[in-house]
Amino acid sequence: MKSFRLASPAAIEIHPLRLEDLPVPEPGPGQVRIRISACGVCHTDLHTVEGDIHPSHLPVTPGHQVVGVIDQIPVSPDVGAPKSGDFGFRVGQRVGVPWLHSADGTCEFCQRGQENLCPNAKFTGFDVDGGYAEYMLADARYVLTLPEKITDEQAAPLLCAGIVGYRSLKLADIQPGERVGLFGFGAAAHLSIQVLTHWGCRVHAFTRSQAHQDHARELGAVWAGDAAEGTAGALDRVVIFAPAGELVPVALEKIRPGGTVAVNAIHTSDIPSFPYAILWGERTLRSVANATYQDGVEFLMLAAEIGIRSTVKPYALAEANQALEDMKHSRFNGEAVLMMDS
Ligand SMILES: [Zn+2]
Ligand SMILES: [Zn+2]
């Protein structure tokens, strides 16, 4: 099978991912094998490829917004070992694989329903091979079923940009009708805004890119402009999607007392020091780390119910390096999706 491998991280402009021909992997107990049809391209993949964050081993195949069809479920010879069929999956079923590949299920975080914080969690396309390939293996406990009416291409961005974006909205304490700022208007923000408008929120989009500002207005933002603009204290909540620490004090200045700033970024540049006065007044600053299985289930139901539309820029699998480079330089709106048949 064709599979993109990252052996040595480097700037995306030199196209560090190599296309290789690998044997189709064999699923073990508790796993399913998926024939991949589409895989979304996430900023986390770029951080991995460029060496900002470090996978547990190299080489690795990136990609953690994977849509495909289950093509093999093993019959486990081990007495007592979980069989993928035990999770209700069948061969031929269309599924999605998100960023959280697996967790231990036993630690204090897993017990609290916060498996996104599990110290033994494994992540798709990072600790285990992901979806920039024709086939992959997934842990059946964390595979998501997809609503029928959402196409493969449309579903891929929902699996990380959508789900982690949705968790960010929850952790930002957003109430219906509030004034919400989104900093950065890429893949996650363009999906989150559709949830926010459904909740009756008034969305302000902060981004340097004119094309992204226009995209935000098309999707219902009441205002779009540069982060330097906007009125101090005019917002209830902010979610920062851009990996830029200098935006944290800028965002804190824009929220009212009692407001919240949530940072949706697995990696960000350092946050500069800032006066206590802009945190004072019971303002909350927090990060958002990964997402739980339940976040995935809830968000996919909501996406189908309110008809969330992903703005997609399709690429062939062979164009993975180019897709990552174009994302880095904001050359398209929404999300790049690798389509395996094209
Ligand atoms: Zn755990
Ligand atoms: Zn992601």
mmCIF file of C-alpha atoms and ligand atoms in Angstrom:
data_model
loop_
_atom_site.group_PDB
_atom_site.id
_atom_site.type_symbol
_atom_site.label_atom_id
_atom_site.label_comp_id
_atom_site.label_asym_id
_atom_site.label_seq_id
_atom_site.Cartn_x
_atom_site.Cartn_y
_atom_site.Cartn_z
ATOM 1 C CA MET A 1 0.000 0.000 0.000
ATOM 2 C CA LYS A 2 1.046 3.606 -0.477
ATOM 3 C CA SER A 3 1.921 5.409 2.735
ATOM 4 C CA PHE A 4 3.577 8.721 3.536
ATOM 5 C CA ARG A 5 6.394 8.375 6.075
ATOM 6 C CA LEU A 6 8.043 10.994 8.243
ATOM 7 C CA ALA A 7 11.632 9.887 9.028
ATOM 8 C CA SER A 8 13.294 13.218 9.845
ATOM 9 C CA PRO A 9 11.302 16.333 10.701
ATOM 10 C CA ALA A 10 12.156 19.445 8.686
ATOM 11 C CA ALA A 11 10.575 22.620 7.310
ATOM 12 C CA ILE A 12 7.590 21.651 5.156
ATOM 13 C CA GLU A 13 8.940 23.707 2.232
ATOM 14 C CA ILE A 14 11.520 20.969 1.566
ATOM 15 C CA HIS A 15 8.703 18.336 1.542
ATOM 16 C CA PRO A 16 10.044 15.954 4.250
ATOM 17 C CA LEU A 17 7.291 13.312 3.875
ATOM 18 C CA ARG A 18 8.309 10.381 1.626
ATOM 19 C CA LEU A 19 5.820 8.200 -0.216
ATOM 20 C CA GLU A 20 6.659 4.522 0.376
ATOM 21 C CA ASP A 21 5.205 1.155 -0.557
ATOM 22 C CA LEU A 22 4.496 -0.811 2.636
ATOM 23 C CA PRO A 23 2.727 -4.131 3.336
ATOM 24 C CA VAL A 24 -0.958 -3.748 4.209
ATOM 25 C CA PRO A 25 -1.020 -4.057 8.052
ATOM 26 C CA GLU A 26 -2.733 -7.010 9.782
ATOM 27 C CA PRO A 27 -5.158 -6.136 12.607
ATOM 28 C CA GLY A 28 -4.656 -7.690 16.033
ATOM 29 C CA PRO A 29 -7.170 -8.272 18.875
ATOM 30 C CA GLY A 30 -9.354 -5.227 19.508
ATOM 31 C CA GLN A 31 -8.329 -3.584 16.245
ATOM 32 C CA VAL A 32 -10.049 -2.975 12.954
ATOM 33 C CA ARG A 33 -8.352 -2.437 9.597
ATOM 34 C CA ILE A 34 -9.647 0.491 7.578
ATOM 35 C CA ARG A 35 -9.413 1.046 3.818
ATOM 36 C CA ILE A 36 -9.011 4.822 3.773
ATOM 37 C CA SER A 37 -10.962 7.073 1.443
ATOM 38 C CA ALA A 38 -10.173 10.528 2.863
ATOM 39 C CA CYS A 39 -7.880 12.073 5.483
ATOM 40 C CA GLY A 40 -7.969 15.659 6.713
ATOM 41 C CA VAL A 41 -4.792 17.707 7.058
ATOM 42 C CA CYS A 42 -4.431 19.291 10.508
ATOM 43 C CA HIS A 43 -2.051 21.885 11.956
ATOM 44 C CA THR A 44 -0.905 19.189 14.398
ATOM 45 C CA ASP A 45 0.407 17.217 11.388
ATOM 46 C CA LEU A 46 2.429 20.283 10.401
ATOM 47 C CA HIS A 47 3.804 20.612 13.952
ATOM 48 C CA THR A 48 4.807 16.917 13.793
ATOM 49 C CA VAL A 49 6.420 17.150 10.345
ATOM 50 C CA GLU A 50 8.342 20.308 11.266
ATOM 51 C CA GLY A 51 9.544 18.898 14.620
ATOM 52 C CA ASP A 52 7.661 21.275 16.973
ATOM 53 C CA ILE A 53 6.213 18.213 18.732
ATOM 54 C CA HIS A 54 7.848 14.816 18.915
ATOM 55 C CA PRO A 55 6.193 11.476 18.128
ATOM 56 C CA SER A 56 7.168 8.496 20.294
ATOM 57 C CA HIS A 57 9.015 6.908 17.348
ATOM 58 C CA LEU A 58 10.036 7.584 13.758
ATOM 59 C CA PRO A 59 9.303 6.879 11.015
ATOM 60 C CA VAL A 60 5.587 7.450 11.421
ATOM 61 C CA THR A 61 2.675 8.010 9.038
ATOM 62 C CA PRO A 62 0.804 11.239 9.967
ATOM 63 C CA GLY A 63 -2.940 11.884 9.660
ATOM 64 C CA HIS A 64 -5.682 11.756 12.282
ATOM 65 C CA GLN A 65 -8.923 12.749 10.570
ATOM 66 C CA VAL A 66 -9.459 9.489 8.767
ATOM 67 C CA VAL A 67 -12.565 8.355 6.919
ATOM 68 C CA GLY A 68 -12.799 4.876 5.459
ATOM 69 C CA VAL A 69 -14.460 1.512 5.443
ATOM 70 C CA ILE A 70 -13.663 -1.363 7.786
ATOM 71 C CA ASP A 71 -12.186 -4.073 5.562
ATOM 72 C CA GLN A 72 -10.962 -6.546 8.167
ATOM 73 C CA ILE A 73 -11.954 -7.513 11.697
ATOM 74 C CA PRO A 74 -9.783 -10.239 13.226
ATOM 75 C CA VAL A 75 -11.234 -13.202 15.066
ATOM 76 C CA SER A 76 -9.108 -13.256 18.185
ATOM 77 C CA PRO A 77 -7.678 -16.656 19.164
ATOM 78 C CA ASP A 78 -6.916 -15.262 22.658
ATOM 79 C CA VAL A 79 -9.556 -16.287 25.164
ATOM 80 C CA GLY A 80 -10.817 -13.180 26.913
ATOM 81 C CA ALA A 81 -9.130 -10.725 24.566
ATOM 82 C CA PRO A 82 -11.549 -8.131 23.216
ATOM 83 C CA LYS A 83 -12.643 -8.711 19.634
ATOM 84 C CA SER A 84 -13.408 -5.724 17.432
ATOM 85 C CA GLY A 85 -16.777 -7.260 16.626
ATOM 86 C CA ASP A 86 -17.592 -6.854 20.326
ATOM 87 C CA PHE A 87 -17.776 -3.109 19.708
ATOM 88 C CA GLY A 88 -20.567 -3.555 17.173
ATOM 89 C CA PHE A 89 -18.492 -2.990 14.041
ATOM 90 C CA ARG A 90 -18.832 -5.043 10.875
ATOM 91 C CA VAL A 91 -16.813 -5.346 7.682
ATOM 92 C CA GLY A 92 -17.996 -2.799 5.107
ATOM 93 C CA GLN A 93 -19.049 -0.214 7.698
ATOM 94 C CA ARG A 94 -17.964 3.393 7.135
ATOM 95 C CA VAL A 95 -16.159 4.889 10.140
ATOM 96 C CA GLY A 96 -13.992 7.794 11.280
ATOM 97 C CA VAL A 97 -10.721 7.721 13.239
ATOM 98 C CA PRO A 98 -9.942 10.777 15.375
ATOM 99 C CA TRP A 99 -6.751 12.058 17.064
ATOM 100 C CA LEU A 100 -7.264 10.000 20.246
ATOM 101 C CA HIS A 101 -6.262 6.495 19.147
ATOM 102 C CA SER A 102 -6.510 4.858 22.584
ATOM 103 C CA ALA A 103 -6.220 5.387 26.340
ATOM 104 C CA ASP A 104 -5.512 2.944 29.180
ATOM 105 C CA GLY A 105 -9.051 3.144 30.577
ATOM 106 C CA THR A 106 -7.801 2.689 34.155
ATOM 107 C CA CYS A 107 -5.997 5.863 35.298
ATOM 108 C CA GLU A 108 -7.637 8.627 37.337
ATOM 109 C CA PHE A 109 -8.270 10.732 34.210
ATOM 110 C CA CYS A 110 -9.900 7.859 32.302
ATOM 111 C CA GLN A 111 -12.037 7.136 35.396
ATOM 112 C CA ARG A 112 -13.191 10.774 35.376
ATOM 113 C CA GLY A 113 -14.160 10.618 31.681
ATOM 114 C CA GLN A 114 -11.120 12.730 30.759
ATOM 115 C CA GLU A 115 -9.260 10.149 28.683
ATOM 116 C CA ASN A 116 -7.992 13.082 26.594
ATOM 117 C CA LEU A 117 -5.600 13.703 29.533
ATOM 118 C CA CYS A 118 -4.590 10.031 30.026
ATOM 119 C CA PRO A 119 -0.788 9.796 30.505
ATOM 120 C CA ASN A 120 -0.845 6.528 28.530
ATOM 121 C CA ALA A 121 -2.984 7.849 25.680
ATOM 122 C CA LYS A 122 -1.786 7.118 22.172
ATOM 123 C CA PHE A 123 -2.498 9.485 19.315
ATOM 124 C CA THR A 124 -3.290 8.667 15.701
ATOM 125 C CA GLY A 125 -0.640 9.614 13.158
ATOM 126 C CA PHE A 126 1.761 10.348 16.032
ATOM 127 C CA ASP A 127 2.227 7.327 18.334
ATOM 128 C CA VAL A 128 0.663 4.951 15.792
ATOM 129 C CA ASP A 129 0.529 5.176 12.002
ATOM 130 C CA GLY A 130 -2.275 7.358 10.693
ATOM 131 C CA GLY A 131 -4.228 8.196 7.590
ATOM 132 C CA TYR A 132 -1.792 9.593 5.004
ATOM 133 C CA ALA A 133 -1.969 6.087 3.533
ATOM 134 C CA GLU A 134 -4.275 3.610 1.826
ATOM 135 C CA TYR A 135 -4.874 1.456 4.935
ATOM 136 C CA MET A 136 -4.479 1.817 8.695
ATOM 137 C CA LEU A 137 -5.234 -0.012 11.927
ATOM 138 C CA ALA A 138 -7.452 1.525 14.617
ATOM 139 C CA ASP A 139 -8.420 0.610 18.179
ATOM 140 C CA ALA A 140 -12.084 -0.397 17.936
ATOM 141 C CA ARG A 141 -12.882 1.267 21.293
ATOM 142 C CA TYR A 142 -12.219 4.750 19.890
ATOM 143 C CA VAL A 143 -13.496 4.434 16.312
ATOM 144 C CA LEU A 144 -16.476 6.696 15.559
ATOM 145 C CA THR A 145 -19.470 5.842 13.430
ATOM 146 C CA LEU A 146 -20.317 8.569 10.908
ATOM 147 C CA PRO A 147 -23.754 10.023 10.152
ATOM 148 C CA GLU A 148 -24.880 8.653 6.775
ATOM 149 C CA LYS A 149 -25.738 11.968 5.169
ATOM 150 C CA ILE A 150 -22.219 13.393 5.587
ATOM 151 C CA THR A 151 -19.902 12.522 2.660
ATOM 152 C CA ASP A 152 -16.338 11.220 3.157
ATOM 153 C CA GLU A 153 -14.797 14.512 2.039
ATOM 154 C CA GLN A 154 -17.140 16.509 4.301
ATOM 155 C CA ALA A 155 -16.614 14.206 7.290
ATOM 156 C CA ALA A 156 -12.793 14.297 7.406
ATOM 157 C CA PRO A 157 -12.449 17.877 8.783
ATOM 158 C CA LEU A 158 -15.046 17.152 11.454
ATOM 159 C CA LEU A 159 -12.817 14.493 13.067
ATOM 160 C CA CYS A 160 -10.269 16.879 14.602
ATOM 161 C CA ALA A 161 -10.918 20.482 13.549
ATOM 162 C CA GLY A 162 -14.601 19.886 14.320
ATOM 163 C CA ILE A 163 -14.395 17.743 17.457
ATOM 164 C CA VAL A 164 -11.539 19.595 19.195
ATOM 165 C CA GLY A 165 -13.105 22.904 18.147
ATOM 166 C CA TYR A 166 -16.363 21.786 19.770
ATOM 167 C CA ARG A 167 -14.525 20.855 22.986
ATOM 168 C CA SER A 168 -12.944 24.335 22.938
ATOM 169 C CA LEU A 169 -16.386 25.956 22.781
ATOM 170 C CA LYS A 170 -17.490 23.870 25.781
ATOM 171 C CA LEU A 171 -14.324 24.645 27.787
ATOM 172 C CA ALA A 172 -14.682 28.355 26.948
ATOM 173 C CA ASP A 173 -17.942 28.275 29.008
ATOM 174 C CA ILE A 174 -19.908 29.715 26.075
ATOM 175 C CA GLN A 175 -23.591 30.379 26.764
ATOM 176 C CA PRO A 176 -26.249 30.858 24.051
ATOM 177 C CA GLY A 177 -26.329 34.396 22.659
ATOM 178 C CA GLU A 178 -22.888 35.445 23.928
ATOM 179 C CA ARG A 179 -20.327 37.564 22.085
ATOM 180 C CA VAL A 180 -17.515 35.202 21.087
ATOM 181 C CA GLY A 181 -14.145 36.035 19.552
ATOM 182 C CA LEU A 182 -12.310 33.483 17.385
ATOM 183 C CA PHE A 183 -8.591 34.175 16.869
ATOM 184 C CA GLY A 184 -7.336 32.514 13.690
ATOM 185 C CA PHE A 185 -9.877 31.465 11.081
ATOM 186 C CA GLY A 186 -8.697 28.177 9.610
ATOM 187 C CA ALA A 187 -10.157 24.690 9.697
ATOM 188 C CA ALA A 188 -11.351 24.556 13.326
ATOM 189 C CA ALA A 189 -12.786 28.094 13.456
ATOM 190 C CA HIS A 190 -14.773 27.731 10.230
ATOM 191 C CA LEU A 191 -16.601 24.734 11.756
ATOM 192 C CA SER A 192 -16.910 26.212 15.269
ATOM 193 C CA ILE A 193 -18.598 29.363 13.926
ATOM 194 C CA GLN A 194 -21.403 27.199 12.547
ATOM 195 C CA VAL A 195 -22.049 25.769 16.025
ATOM 196 C CA LEU A 196 -21.868 29.264 17.536
ATOM 197 C CA THR A 197 -24.382 30.798 15.106
ATOM 198 C CA HIS A 198 -26.660 27.806 15.802
ATOM 199 C CA TRP A 199 -26.428 28.770 19.494
ATOM 200 C CA GLY A 200 -27.349 32.378 18.627
ATOM 201 C CA CYS A 201 -23.880 33.740 19.470
ATOM 202 C CA ARG A 202 -22.425 36.843 17.823
ATOM 203 C CA VAL A 203 -19.020 35.913 16.439
ATOM 204 C CA HIS A 204 -16.054 38.251 15.964
ATOM 205 C CA ALA A 205 -13.276 36.751 13.813
ATOM 206 C CA PHE A 206 -9.688 37.956 14.271
ATOM 207 C CA THR A 207 -7.306 37.023 11.458
ATOM 208 C CA ARG A 208 -4.689 38.766 9.313
ATOM 209 C CA SER A 209 -5.767 36.984 6.112
ATOM 210 C CA GLN A 210 -8.271 38.980 4.019
ATOM 211 C CA ALA A 211 -9.537 35.724 2.470
ATOM 212 C CA HIS A 212 -10.124 34.261 5.939
ATOM 213 C CA GLN A 213 -11.913 37.468 7.035
ATOM 214 C CA ASP A 214 -14.228 37.195 4.013
ATOM 215 C CA HIS A 215 -14.784 33.493 4.776
ATOM 216 C CA ALA A 216 -15.753 34.366 8.366
ATOM 217 C CA ARG A 217 -18.286 36.971 7.188
ATOM 218 C CA GLU A 218 -19.758 34.478 4.686
ATOM 219 C CA LEU A 219 -20.251 32.042 7.574
ATOM 220 C CA GLY A 220 -22.062 34.607 9.707
ATOM 221 C CA ALA A 221 -19.413 36.549 11.658
ATOM 222 C CA VAL A 222 -20.841 39.924 12.722
ATOM 223 C CA TRP A 223 -17.319 41.389 12.492
ATOM 224 C CA ALA A 224 -13.986 40.306 11.039
ATOM 225 C CA GLY A 225 -10.648 42.082 11.220
ATOM 226 C CA ASP A 226 -7.113 42.096 12.575
ATOM 227 C CA ALA A 227 -6.278 41.101 16.173
ATOM 228 C CA ALA A 228 -5.057 44.659 16.820
ATOM 229 C CA GLU A 229 -8.601 45.939 16.212
ATOM 230 C CA GLY A 230 -11.704 45.531 18.388
ATOM 231 C CA THR A 231 -12.815 47.076 21.674
ATOM 232 C CA ALA A 232 -11.382 46.201 25.096
ATOM 233 C CA GLY A 233 -13.825 44.220 27.237
ATOM 234 C CA ALA A 234 -16.372 43.865 24.414
ATOM 235 C CA LEU A 235 -16.430 40.043 24.298
ATOM 236 C CA ASP A 236 -17.700 37.374 26.698
ATOM 237 C CA ARG A 237 -15.467 34.527 25.491
ATOM 238 C CA VAL A 238 -12.534 33.976 23.159
ATOM 239 C CA VAL A 239 -11.143 30.821 21.587
ATOM 240 C CA ILE A 240 -7.609 31.133 20.188
ATOM 241 C CA PHE A 241 -6.955 28.727 17.311
ATOM 242 C CA ALA A 242 -3.702 30.286 16.063
ATOM 243 C CA PRO A 243 -0.452 28.855 17.545
ATOM 244 C CA ALA A 244 0.772 32.323 18.581
ATOM 245 C CA GLY A 245 1.368 32.971 22.294
ATOM 246 C CA GLU A 246 1.412 36.749 21.773
ATOM 247 C CA LEU A 247 -2.348 36.563 21.116
ATOM 248 C CA VAL A 248 -3.078 35.502 24.719
ATOM 249 C CA PRO A 249 -2.740 38.987 26.313
ATOM 250 C CA VAL A 250 -4.462 40.521 23.262
ATOM 251 C CA ALA A 251 -7.417 38.165 23.799
ATOM 252 C CA LEU A 252 -7.528 38.727 27.587
ATOM 253 C CA GLU A 253 -7.854 42.475 26.975
ATOM 254 C CA LYS A 254 -10.904 41.881 24.806
ATOM 255 C CA ILE A 255 -12.999 39.944 27.367
ATOM 256 C CA ARG A 256 -15.195 41.305 30.138
ATOM 257 C CA PRO A 257 -14.755 40.452 33.851
ATOM 258 C CA GLY A 258 -15.805 36.834 34.384
ATOM 259 C CA GLY A 259 -15.039 36.018 30.738
ATOM 260 C CA THR A 260 -12.951 33.136 29.400
ATOM 261 C CA VAL A 261 -10.062 32.692 26.975
ATOM 262 C CA ALA A 262 -9.525 29.095 25.806
ATOM 263 C CA VAL A 263 -6.393 28.212 23.827
ATOM 264 C CA ASN A 264 -6.955 25.449 21.282
ATOM 265 C CA ALA A 265 -3.369 24.628 20.324
ATOM 266 C CA ILE A 266 -1.172 21.573 20.917
ATOM 267 C CA HIS A 267 1.873 23.790 20.506
ATOM 268 C CA THR A 268 2.246 27.557 20.627
ATOM 269 C CA SER A 269 5.000 30.134 20.789
ATOM 270 C CA ASP A 270 5.742 31.529 24.283
ATOM 271 C CA ILE A 271 3.182 33.764 25.941
ATOM 272 C CA PRO A 272 4.727 37.176 26.716
ATOM 273 C CA SER A 273 4.392 38.508 30.275
ATOM 274 C CA PHE A 274 1.324 40.643 30.826
ATOM 275 C CA PRO A 275 -0.083 42.881 33.605
ATOM 276 C CA TYR A 276 -2.222 41.087 36.190
ATOM 277 C CA ALA A 277 -4.946 43.683 35.564
ATOM 278 C CA ILE A 278 -6.019 41.951 32.338
ATOM 279 C CA LEU A 279 -6.558 38.616 34.155
ATOM 280 C CA TRP A 280 -8.010 40.264 37.291
ATOM 281 C CA GLY A 281 -11.805 40.381 37.501
ATOM 282 C CA GLU A 282 -12.230 36.601 37.571
ATOM 283 C CA ARG A 283 -11.230 36.159 33.965
ATOM 284 C CA THR A 284 -10.282 32.558 33.091
ATOM 285 C CA LEU A 285 -7.399 31.486 30.864
ATOM 286 C CA ARG A 286 -7.170 27.789 29.971
ATOM 287 C CA SER A 287 -5.817 25.369 27.388
ATOM 288 C CA VAL A 288 -7.713 22.685 25.492
ATOM 289 C CA ALA A 289 -5.967 19.327 25.114
ATOM 290 C CA ASN A 290 -7.204 16.765 22.578
ATOM 291 C CA ALA A 291 -10.801 15.527 22.907
ATOM 292 C CA THR A 292 -12.708 12.653 24.481
ATOM 293 C CA TYR A 293 -14.638 9.909 22.694
ATOM 294 C CA GLN A 294 -17.849 11.471 24.025
ATOM 295 C CA ASP A 295 -16.914 14.847 22.455
ATOM 296 C CA GLY A 296 -16.711 13.001 19.128
ATOM 297 C CA VAL A 297 -20.067 11.303 19.523
ATOM 298 C CA GLU A 298 -21.800 14.560 20.569
ATOM 299 C CA PHE A 299 -20.222 16.722 17.895
ATOM 300 C CA LEU A 300 -20.917 14.333 14.982
ATOM 301 C CA MET A 301 -24.592 14.154 16.021
ATOM 302 C CA LEU A 302 -24.743 17.951 16.232
ATOM 303 C CA ALA A 303 -22.982 18.332 12.854
ATOM 304 C CA ALA A 304 -25.580 16.106 11.186
ATOM 305 C CA GLU A 305 -28.471 17.807 12.998
ATOM 306 C CA ILE A 306 -27.554 21.388 12.104
ATOM 307 C CA GLY A 307 -25.997 20.556 8.717
ATOM 308 C CA ILE A 308 -22.457 21.785 9.310
ATOM 309 C CA ARG A 309 -20.627 22.274 5.999
ATOM 310 C CA SER A 310 -16.858 21.857 5.768
ATOM 311 C CA THR A 311 -15.083 24.139 3.293
ATOM 312 C CA VAL A 312 -12.728 21.632 1.699
ATOM 313 C CA LYS A 313 -9.691 21.939 -0.537
ATOM 314 C CA PRO A 314 -9.167 18.423 -1.951
ATOM 315 C CA TYR A 315 -5.689 17.054 -2.748
ATOM 316 C CA ALA A 316 -4.540 13.669 -4.059
ATOM 317 C CA LEU A 317 -2.690 11.503 -1.496
ATOM 318 C CA ALA A 318 0.548 12.101 -3.474
ATOM 319 C CA GLU A 319 0.193 15.860 -2.762
ATOM 320 C CA ALA A 320 0.387 15.593 1.059
ATOM 321 C CA ASN A 321 3.533 17.744 1.366
ATOM 322 C CA GLN A 322 1.987 20.436 -0.826
ATOM 323 C CA ALA A 323 -1.257 20.384 1.170
ATOM 324 C CA LEU A 324 0.689 20.947 4.424
ATOM 325 C CA GLU A 325 2.755 23.732 2.839
ATOM 326 C CA ASP A 326 -0.368 25.465 1.491
ATOM 327 C CA MET A 327 -2.013 25.229 4.941
ATOM 328 C CA LYS A 328 1.071 26.766 6.613
ATOM 329 C CA HIS A 329 0.837 29.759 4.280
ATOM 330 C CA SER A 330 -3.000 30.125 4.498
ATOM 331 C CA ARG A 331 -3.374 29.540 0.750
ATOM 332 C CA PHE A 332 -6.952 28.214 0.999
ATOM 333 C CA ASN A 333 -10.051 28.571 3.173
ATOM 334 C CA GLY A 334 -11.252 25.759 5.452
ATOM 335 C CA GLU A 335 -9.360 22.474 5.443
ATOM 336 C CA ALA A 336 -7.229 20.426 3.040
ATOM 337 C CA VAL A 337 -8.409 16.828 2.623
ATOM 338 C CA LEU A 338 -6.357 14.056 1.004
ATOM 339 C CA MET A 339 -8.599 11.974 -1.259
ATOM 340 C CA MET A 340 -7.214 8.475 -1.768
ATOM 341 C CA ASP A 341 -8.869 7.664 -5.116
ATOM 342 C CA SER A 342 -7.922 10.848 -6.922
HETATM 343 ZN ZN ZN B 1 -5.966 6.680 31.361
HETATM 344 ZN ZN ZN B 2 -5.802 17.644 14.565
#
